[in-house]
PDB file of C-alpha atoms in Angstrom:
ATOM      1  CA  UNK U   1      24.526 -21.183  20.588  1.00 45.00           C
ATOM      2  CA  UNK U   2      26.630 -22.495  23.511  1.00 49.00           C
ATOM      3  CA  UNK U   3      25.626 -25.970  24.490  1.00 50.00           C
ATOM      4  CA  UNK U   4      25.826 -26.146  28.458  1.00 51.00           C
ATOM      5  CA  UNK U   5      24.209 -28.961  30.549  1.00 54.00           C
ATOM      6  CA  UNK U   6      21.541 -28.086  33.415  1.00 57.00           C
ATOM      7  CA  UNK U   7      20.025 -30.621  35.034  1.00 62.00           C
ATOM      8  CA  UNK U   8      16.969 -28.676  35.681  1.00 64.00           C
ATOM      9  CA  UNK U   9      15.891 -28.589  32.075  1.00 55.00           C
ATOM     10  CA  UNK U  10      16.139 -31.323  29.205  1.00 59.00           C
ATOM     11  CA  UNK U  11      18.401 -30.129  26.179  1.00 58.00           C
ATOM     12  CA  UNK U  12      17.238 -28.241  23.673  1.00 54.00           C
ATOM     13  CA  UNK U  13      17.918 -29.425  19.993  1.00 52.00           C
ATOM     14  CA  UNK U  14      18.372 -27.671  16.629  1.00 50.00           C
ATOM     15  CA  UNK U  15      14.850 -28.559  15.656  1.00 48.00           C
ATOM     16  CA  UNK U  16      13.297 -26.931  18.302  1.00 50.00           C
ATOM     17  CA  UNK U  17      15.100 -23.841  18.126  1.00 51.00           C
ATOM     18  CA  UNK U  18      12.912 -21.071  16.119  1.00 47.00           C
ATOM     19  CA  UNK U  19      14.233 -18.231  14.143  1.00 47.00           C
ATOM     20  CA  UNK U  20      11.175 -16.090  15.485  1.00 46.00           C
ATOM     21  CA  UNK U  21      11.826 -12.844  17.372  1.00 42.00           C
ATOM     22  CA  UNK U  22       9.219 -10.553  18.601  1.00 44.00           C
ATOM     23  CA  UNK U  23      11.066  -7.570  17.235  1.00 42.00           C
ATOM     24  CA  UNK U  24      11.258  -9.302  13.504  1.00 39.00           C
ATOM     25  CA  UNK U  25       7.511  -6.995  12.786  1.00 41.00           C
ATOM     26  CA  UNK U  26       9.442  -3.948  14.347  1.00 39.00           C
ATOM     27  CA  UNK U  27      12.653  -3.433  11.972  1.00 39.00           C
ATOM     28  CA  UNK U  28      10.797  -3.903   8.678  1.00 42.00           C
ATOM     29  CA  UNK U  29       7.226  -4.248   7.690  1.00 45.00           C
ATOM     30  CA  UNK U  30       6.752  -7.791   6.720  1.00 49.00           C
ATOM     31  CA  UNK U  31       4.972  -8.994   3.326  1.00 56.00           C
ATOM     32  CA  UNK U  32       1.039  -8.484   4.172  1.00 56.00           C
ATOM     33  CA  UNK U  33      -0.910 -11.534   4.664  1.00 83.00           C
ATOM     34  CA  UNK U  34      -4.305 -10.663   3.525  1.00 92.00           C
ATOM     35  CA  UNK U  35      -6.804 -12.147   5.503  1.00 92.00           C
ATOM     36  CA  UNK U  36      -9.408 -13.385   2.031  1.00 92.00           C
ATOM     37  CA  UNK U  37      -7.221 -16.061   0.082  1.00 92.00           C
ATOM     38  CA  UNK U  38      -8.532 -13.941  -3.235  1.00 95.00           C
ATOM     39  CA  UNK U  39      -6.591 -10.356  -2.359  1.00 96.00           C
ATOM     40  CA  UNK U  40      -2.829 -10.684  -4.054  1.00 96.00           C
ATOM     41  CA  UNK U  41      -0.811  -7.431  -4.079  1.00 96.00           C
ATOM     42  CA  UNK U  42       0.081  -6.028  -7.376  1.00 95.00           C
ATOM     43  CA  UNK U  43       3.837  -6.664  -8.406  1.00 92.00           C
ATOM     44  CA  UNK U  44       5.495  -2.900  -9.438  1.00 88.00           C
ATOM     45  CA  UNK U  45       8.790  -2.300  -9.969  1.00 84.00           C
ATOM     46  CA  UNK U  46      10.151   1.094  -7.601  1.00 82.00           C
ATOM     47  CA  UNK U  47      11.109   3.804  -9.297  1.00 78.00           C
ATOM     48  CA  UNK U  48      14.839   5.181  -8.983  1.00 80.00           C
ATOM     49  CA  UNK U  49      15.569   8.351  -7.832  1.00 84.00           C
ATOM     50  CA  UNK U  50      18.410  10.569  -6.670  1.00 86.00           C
ATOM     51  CA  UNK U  51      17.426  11.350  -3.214  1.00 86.00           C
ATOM     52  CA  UNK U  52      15.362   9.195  -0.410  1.00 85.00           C
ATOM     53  CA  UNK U  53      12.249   9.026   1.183  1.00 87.00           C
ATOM     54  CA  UNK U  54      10.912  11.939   3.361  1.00 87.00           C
ATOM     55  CA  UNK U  55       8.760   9.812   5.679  1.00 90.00           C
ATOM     56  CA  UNK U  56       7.802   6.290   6.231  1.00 91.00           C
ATOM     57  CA  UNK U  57       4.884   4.539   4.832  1.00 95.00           C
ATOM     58  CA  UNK U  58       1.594   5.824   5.268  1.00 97.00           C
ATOM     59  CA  UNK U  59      -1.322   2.701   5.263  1.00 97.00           C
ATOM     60  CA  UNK U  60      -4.478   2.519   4.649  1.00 98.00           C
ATOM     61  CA  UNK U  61      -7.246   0.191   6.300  1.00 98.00           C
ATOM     62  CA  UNK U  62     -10.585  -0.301   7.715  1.00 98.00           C
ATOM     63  CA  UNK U  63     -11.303   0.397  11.580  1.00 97.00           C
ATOM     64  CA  UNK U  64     -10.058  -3.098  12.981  1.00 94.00           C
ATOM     65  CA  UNK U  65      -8.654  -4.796   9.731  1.00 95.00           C
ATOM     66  CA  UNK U  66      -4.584  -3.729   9.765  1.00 93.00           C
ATOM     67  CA  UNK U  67      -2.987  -4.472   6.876  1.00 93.00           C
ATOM     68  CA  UNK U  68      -5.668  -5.566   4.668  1.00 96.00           C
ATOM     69  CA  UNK U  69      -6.037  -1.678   2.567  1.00 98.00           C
ATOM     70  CA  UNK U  70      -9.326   0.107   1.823  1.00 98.00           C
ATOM     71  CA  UNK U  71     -11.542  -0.481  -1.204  1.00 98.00           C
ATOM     72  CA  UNK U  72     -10.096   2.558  -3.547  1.00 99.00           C
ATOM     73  CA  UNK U  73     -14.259   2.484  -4.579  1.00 98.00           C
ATOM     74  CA  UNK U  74     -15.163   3.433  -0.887  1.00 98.00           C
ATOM     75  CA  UNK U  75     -12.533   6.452  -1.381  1.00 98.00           C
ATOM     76  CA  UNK U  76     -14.210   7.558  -4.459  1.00 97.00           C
ATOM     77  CA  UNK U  77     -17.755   6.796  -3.441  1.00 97.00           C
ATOM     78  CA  UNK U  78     -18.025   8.045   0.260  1.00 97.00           C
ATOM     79  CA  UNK U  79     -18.086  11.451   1.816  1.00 97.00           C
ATOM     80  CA  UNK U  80     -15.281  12.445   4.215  1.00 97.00           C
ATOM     81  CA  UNK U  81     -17.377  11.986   7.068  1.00 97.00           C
ATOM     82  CA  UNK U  82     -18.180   7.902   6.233  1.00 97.00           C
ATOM     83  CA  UNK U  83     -14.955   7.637   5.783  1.00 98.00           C
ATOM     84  CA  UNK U  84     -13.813   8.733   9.116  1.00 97.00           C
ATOM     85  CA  UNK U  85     -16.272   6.380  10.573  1.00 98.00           C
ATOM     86  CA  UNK U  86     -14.864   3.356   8.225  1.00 98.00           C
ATOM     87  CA  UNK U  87     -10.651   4.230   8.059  1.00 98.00           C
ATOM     88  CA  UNK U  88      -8.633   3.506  10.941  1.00 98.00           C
ATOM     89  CA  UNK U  89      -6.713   6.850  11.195  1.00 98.00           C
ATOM     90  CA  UNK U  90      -8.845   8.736   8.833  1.00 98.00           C
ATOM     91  CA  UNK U  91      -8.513  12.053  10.211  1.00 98.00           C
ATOM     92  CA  UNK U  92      -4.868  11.592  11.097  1.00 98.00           C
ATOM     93  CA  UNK U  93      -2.915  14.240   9.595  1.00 98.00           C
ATOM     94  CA  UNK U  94      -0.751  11.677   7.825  1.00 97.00           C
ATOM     95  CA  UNK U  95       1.637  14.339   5.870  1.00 96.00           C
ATOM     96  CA  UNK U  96       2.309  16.483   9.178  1.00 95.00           C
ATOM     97  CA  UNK U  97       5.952  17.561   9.314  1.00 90.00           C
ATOM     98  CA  UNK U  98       6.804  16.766   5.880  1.00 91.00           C
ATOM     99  CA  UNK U  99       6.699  20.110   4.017  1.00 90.00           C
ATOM    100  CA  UNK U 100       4.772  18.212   1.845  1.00 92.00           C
ATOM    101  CA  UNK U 101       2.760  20.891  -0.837  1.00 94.00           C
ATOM    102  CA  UNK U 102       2.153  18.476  -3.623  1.00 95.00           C
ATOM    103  CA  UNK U 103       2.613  14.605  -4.636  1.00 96.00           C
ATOM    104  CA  UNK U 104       3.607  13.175  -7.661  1.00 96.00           C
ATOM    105  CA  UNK U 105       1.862   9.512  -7.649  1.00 97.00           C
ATOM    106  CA  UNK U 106       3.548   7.052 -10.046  1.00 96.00           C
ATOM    107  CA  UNK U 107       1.512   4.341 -10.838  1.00 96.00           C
ATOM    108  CA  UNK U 108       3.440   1.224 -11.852  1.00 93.00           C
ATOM    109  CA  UNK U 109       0.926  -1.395 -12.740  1.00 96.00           C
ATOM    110  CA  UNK U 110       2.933  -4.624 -14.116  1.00 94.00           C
ATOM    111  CA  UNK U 111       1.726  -5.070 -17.353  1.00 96.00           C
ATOM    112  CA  UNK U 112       1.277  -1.195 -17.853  1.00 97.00           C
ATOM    113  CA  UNK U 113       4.271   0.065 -17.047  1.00 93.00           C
ATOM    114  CA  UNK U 114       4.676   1.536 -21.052  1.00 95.00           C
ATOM    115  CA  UNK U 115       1.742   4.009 -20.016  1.00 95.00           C
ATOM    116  CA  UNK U 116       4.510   6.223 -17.424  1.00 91.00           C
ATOM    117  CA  UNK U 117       1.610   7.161 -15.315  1.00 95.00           C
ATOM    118  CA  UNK U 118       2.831  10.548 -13.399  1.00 96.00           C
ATOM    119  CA  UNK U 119       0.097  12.365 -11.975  1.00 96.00           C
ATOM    120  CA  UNK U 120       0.767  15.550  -9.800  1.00 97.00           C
ATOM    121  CA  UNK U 121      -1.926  15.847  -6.849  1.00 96.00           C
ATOM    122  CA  UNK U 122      -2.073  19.005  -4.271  1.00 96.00           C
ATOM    123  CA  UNK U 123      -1.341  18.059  -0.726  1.00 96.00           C
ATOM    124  CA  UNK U 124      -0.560  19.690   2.468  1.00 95.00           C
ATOM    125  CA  UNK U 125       0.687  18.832   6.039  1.00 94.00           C
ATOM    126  CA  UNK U 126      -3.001  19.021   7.147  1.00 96.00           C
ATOM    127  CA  UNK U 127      -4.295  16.615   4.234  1.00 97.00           C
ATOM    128  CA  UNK U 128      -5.910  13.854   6.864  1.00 98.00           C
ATOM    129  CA  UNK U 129      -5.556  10.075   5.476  1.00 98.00           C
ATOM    130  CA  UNK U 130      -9.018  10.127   4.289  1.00 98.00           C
ATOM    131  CA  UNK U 131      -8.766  13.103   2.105  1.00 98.00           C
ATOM    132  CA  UNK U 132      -5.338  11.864   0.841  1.00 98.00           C
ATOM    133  CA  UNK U 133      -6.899   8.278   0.087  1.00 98.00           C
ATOM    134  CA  UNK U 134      -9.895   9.993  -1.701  1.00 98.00           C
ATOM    135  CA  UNK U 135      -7.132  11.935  -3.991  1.00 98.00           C
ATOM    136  CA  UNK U 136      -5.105   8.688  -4.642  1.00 98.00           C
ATOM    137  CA  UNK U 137      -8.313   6.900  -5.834  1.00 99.00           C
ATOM    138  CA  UNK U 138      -9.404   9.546  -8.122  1.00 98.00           C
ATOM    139  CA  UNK U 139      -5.723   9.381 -10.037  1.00 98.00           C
ATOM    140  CA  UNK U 140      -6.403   5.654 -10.153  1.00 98.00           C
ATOM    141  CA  UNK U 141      -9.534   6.154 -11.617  1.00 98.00           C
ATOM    142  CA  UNK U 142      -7.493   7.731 -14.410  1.00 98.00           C
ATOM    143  CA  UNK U 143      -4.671   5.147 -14.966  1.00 98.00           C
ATOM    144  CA  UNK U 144      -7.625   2.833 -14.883  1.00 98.00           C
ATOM    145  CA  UNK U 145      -9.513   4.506 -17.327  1.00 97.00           C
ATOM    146  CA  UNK U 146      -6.151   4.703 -19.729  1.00 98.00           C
ATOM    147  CA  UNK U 147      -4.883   0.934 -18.886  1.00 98.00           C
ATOM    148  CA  UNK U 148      -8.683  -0.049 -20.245  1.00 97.00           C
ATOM    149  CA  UNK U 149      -8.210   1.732 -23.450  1.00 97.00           C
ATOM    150  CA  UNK U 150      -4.246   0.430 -23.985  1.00 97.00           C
ATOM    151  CA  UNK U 151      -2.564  -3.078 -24.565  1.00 97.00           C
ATOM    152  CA  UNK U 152      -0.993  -5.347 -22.068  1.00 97.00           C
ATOM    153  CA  UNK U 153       2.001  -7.401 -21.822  1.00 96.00           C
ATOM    154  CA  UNK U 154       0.690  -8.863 -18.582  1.00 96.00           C
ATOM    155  CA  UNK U 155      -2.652 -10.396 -19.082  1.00 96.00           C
ATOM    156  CA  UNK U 156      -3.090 -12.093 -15.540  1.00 96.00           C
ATOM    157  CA  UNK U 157      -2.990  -8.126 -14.294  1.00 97.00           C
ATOM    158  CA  UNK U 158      -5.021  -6.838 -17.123  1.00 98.00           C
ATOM    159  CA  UNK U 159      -7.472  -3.827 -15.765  1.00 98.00           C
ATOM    160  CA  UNK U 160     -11.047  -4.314 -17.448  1.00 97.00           C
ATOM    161  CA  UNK U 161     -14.721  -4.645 -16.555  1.00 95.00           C
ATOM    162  CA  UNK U 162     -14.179  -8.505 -16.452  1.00 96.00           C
ATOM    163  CA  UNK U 163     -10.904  -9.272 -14.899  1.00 97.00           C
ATOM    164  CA  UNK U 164      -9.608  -6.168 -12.924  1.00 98.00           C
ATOM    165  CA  UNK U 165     -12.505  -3.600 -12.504  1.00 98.00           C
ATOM    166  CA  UNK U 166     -11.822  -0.642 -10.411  1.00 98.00           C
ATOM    167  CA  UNK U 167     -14.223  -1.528  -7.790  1.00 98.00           C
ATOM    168  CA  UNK U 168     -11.326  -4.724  -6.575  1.00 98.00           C
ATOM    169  CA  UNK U 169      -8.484  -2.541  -6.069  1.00 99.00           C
ATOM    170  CA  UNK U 170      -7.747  -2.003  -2.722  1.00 98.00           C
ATOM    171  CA  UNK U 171      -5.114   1.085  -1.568  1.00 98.00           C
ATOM    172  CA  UNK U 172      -2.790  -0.818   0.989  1.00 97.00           C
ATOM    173  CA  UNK U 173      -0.497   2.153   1.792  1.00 96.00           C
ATOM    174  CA  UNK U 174       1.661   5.364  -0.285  1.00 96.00           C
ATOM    175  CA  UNK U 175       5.081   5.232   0.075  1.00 95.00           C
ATOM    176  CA  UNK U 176       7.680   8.092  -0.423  1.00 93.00           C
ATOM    177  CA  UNK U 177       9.904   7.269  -2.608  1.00 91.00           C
ATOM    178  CA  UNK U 178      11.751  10.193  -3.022  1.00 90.00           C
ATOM    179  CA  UNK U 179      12.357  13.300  -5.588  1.00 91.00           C
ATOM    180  CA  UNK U 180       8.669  13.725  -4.686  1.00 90.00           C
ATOM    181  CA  UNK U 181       7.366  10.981  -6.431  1.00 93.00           C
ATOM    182  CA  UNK U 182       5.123   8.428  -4.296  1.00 95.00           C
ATOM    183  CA  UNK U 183       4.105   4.855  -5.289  1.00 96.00           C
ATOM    184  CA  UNK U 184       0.958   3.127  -3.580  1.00 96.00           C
ATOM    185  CA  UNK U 185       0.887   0.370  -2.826  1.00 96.00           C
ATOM    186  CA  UNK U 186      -2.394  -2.194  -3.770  1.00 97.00           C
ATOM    187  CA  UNK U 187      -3.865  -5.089  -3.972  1.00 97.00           C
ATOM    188  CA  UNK U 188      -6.677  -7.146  -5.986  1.00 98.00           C
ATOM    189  CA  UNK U 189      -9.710  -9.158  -5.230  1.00 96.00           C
ATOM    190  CA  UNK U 190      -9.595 -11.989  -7.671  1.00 94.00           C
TER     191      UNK U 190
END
């Protein structure tokens, strides 16, 4: 930055300059900052494929709480209709313009990755972001039925009644990664 002197203003030093920009939230989506001190997002590691995503992240959340995901138990629990009146979005037709006709939802749950979880769901470009929330929780229902039956290498993330029910997993967004497989991604109420 080119130092200049202007006897209207005092200088401004190094340590007052900030690095902030109010486009910084525009160019990527930054790490989520849950709003309870207890909700940590589950490490996974992505997939690789041969070919890229076909859209951009799709989220999830309540009706005034961005960023903080939806209670994959309210998903499974609630008709369609109290969902609309709970999900911000939730009859947004979230898969619009994709050519989207199924979904192939990897779960990668550190600790559980030995399990390959690969579950193919039906979808279409109508599927609303309730509906395709509902789906997602009922394959997690699965992988958590399996990870409570199987071993773990990563006990902090171990899914069981006591430590990781499925009623404190909360669907943050689903992310295209490409080859049609999709990853959500979620956090935990500890």
């Amino acid at each position: 930055m080119a130092r200049y002197h202007n006897p209207i203003h005092a200088p401004i030093f190094p340590s007052q300059i900030s690095s902030y920009s109010s486009l910084s939230g525009a160019l990527a989506p930054p790490p989520s900052q849950f709003a309870s001190s207890r909700r940590r997002r589950v490490p996974q590691n992505v997939c690789k494929t041969n070919s890229g995503p076909i859209c951009g992240p799709i989220g999830f959340d309540y009706i005034g709480q961005g960023g903080q995901g939806v209670s994959l138990a309210d998903f499974s629990a609630r008709s369609q209709n109290a969902i609309s009146q709970m999900v911000a979005g939730a009859n947004d037709q979230v898969l619009a313009g994709t050519g989207t006709s199924k979904i192939n939802l990897r779960i990668m749950w550190t600790g559980y990755e030995h399990l390959s979880f690969v579950q193919s769901m039906p979808a279409s470009p109508a599927m609303s972001r309730g509906q395709l929330g509902a789906s997602i929780a009922m394959q997690f229902w699965s992988f958590v039925g399996q990870a409570e039956k199987s071993s773990t290498t990563n006990p902090q993330w171990q899914i069981s009644q006591r430590t990781i029910p499925f009623e404190k997993i909360f669907l943050v967004a689903l992310y295209s990664i490409g080859d049609g497989i999709w990853q959500a991604d979620v956090a935990v109420d500890f």
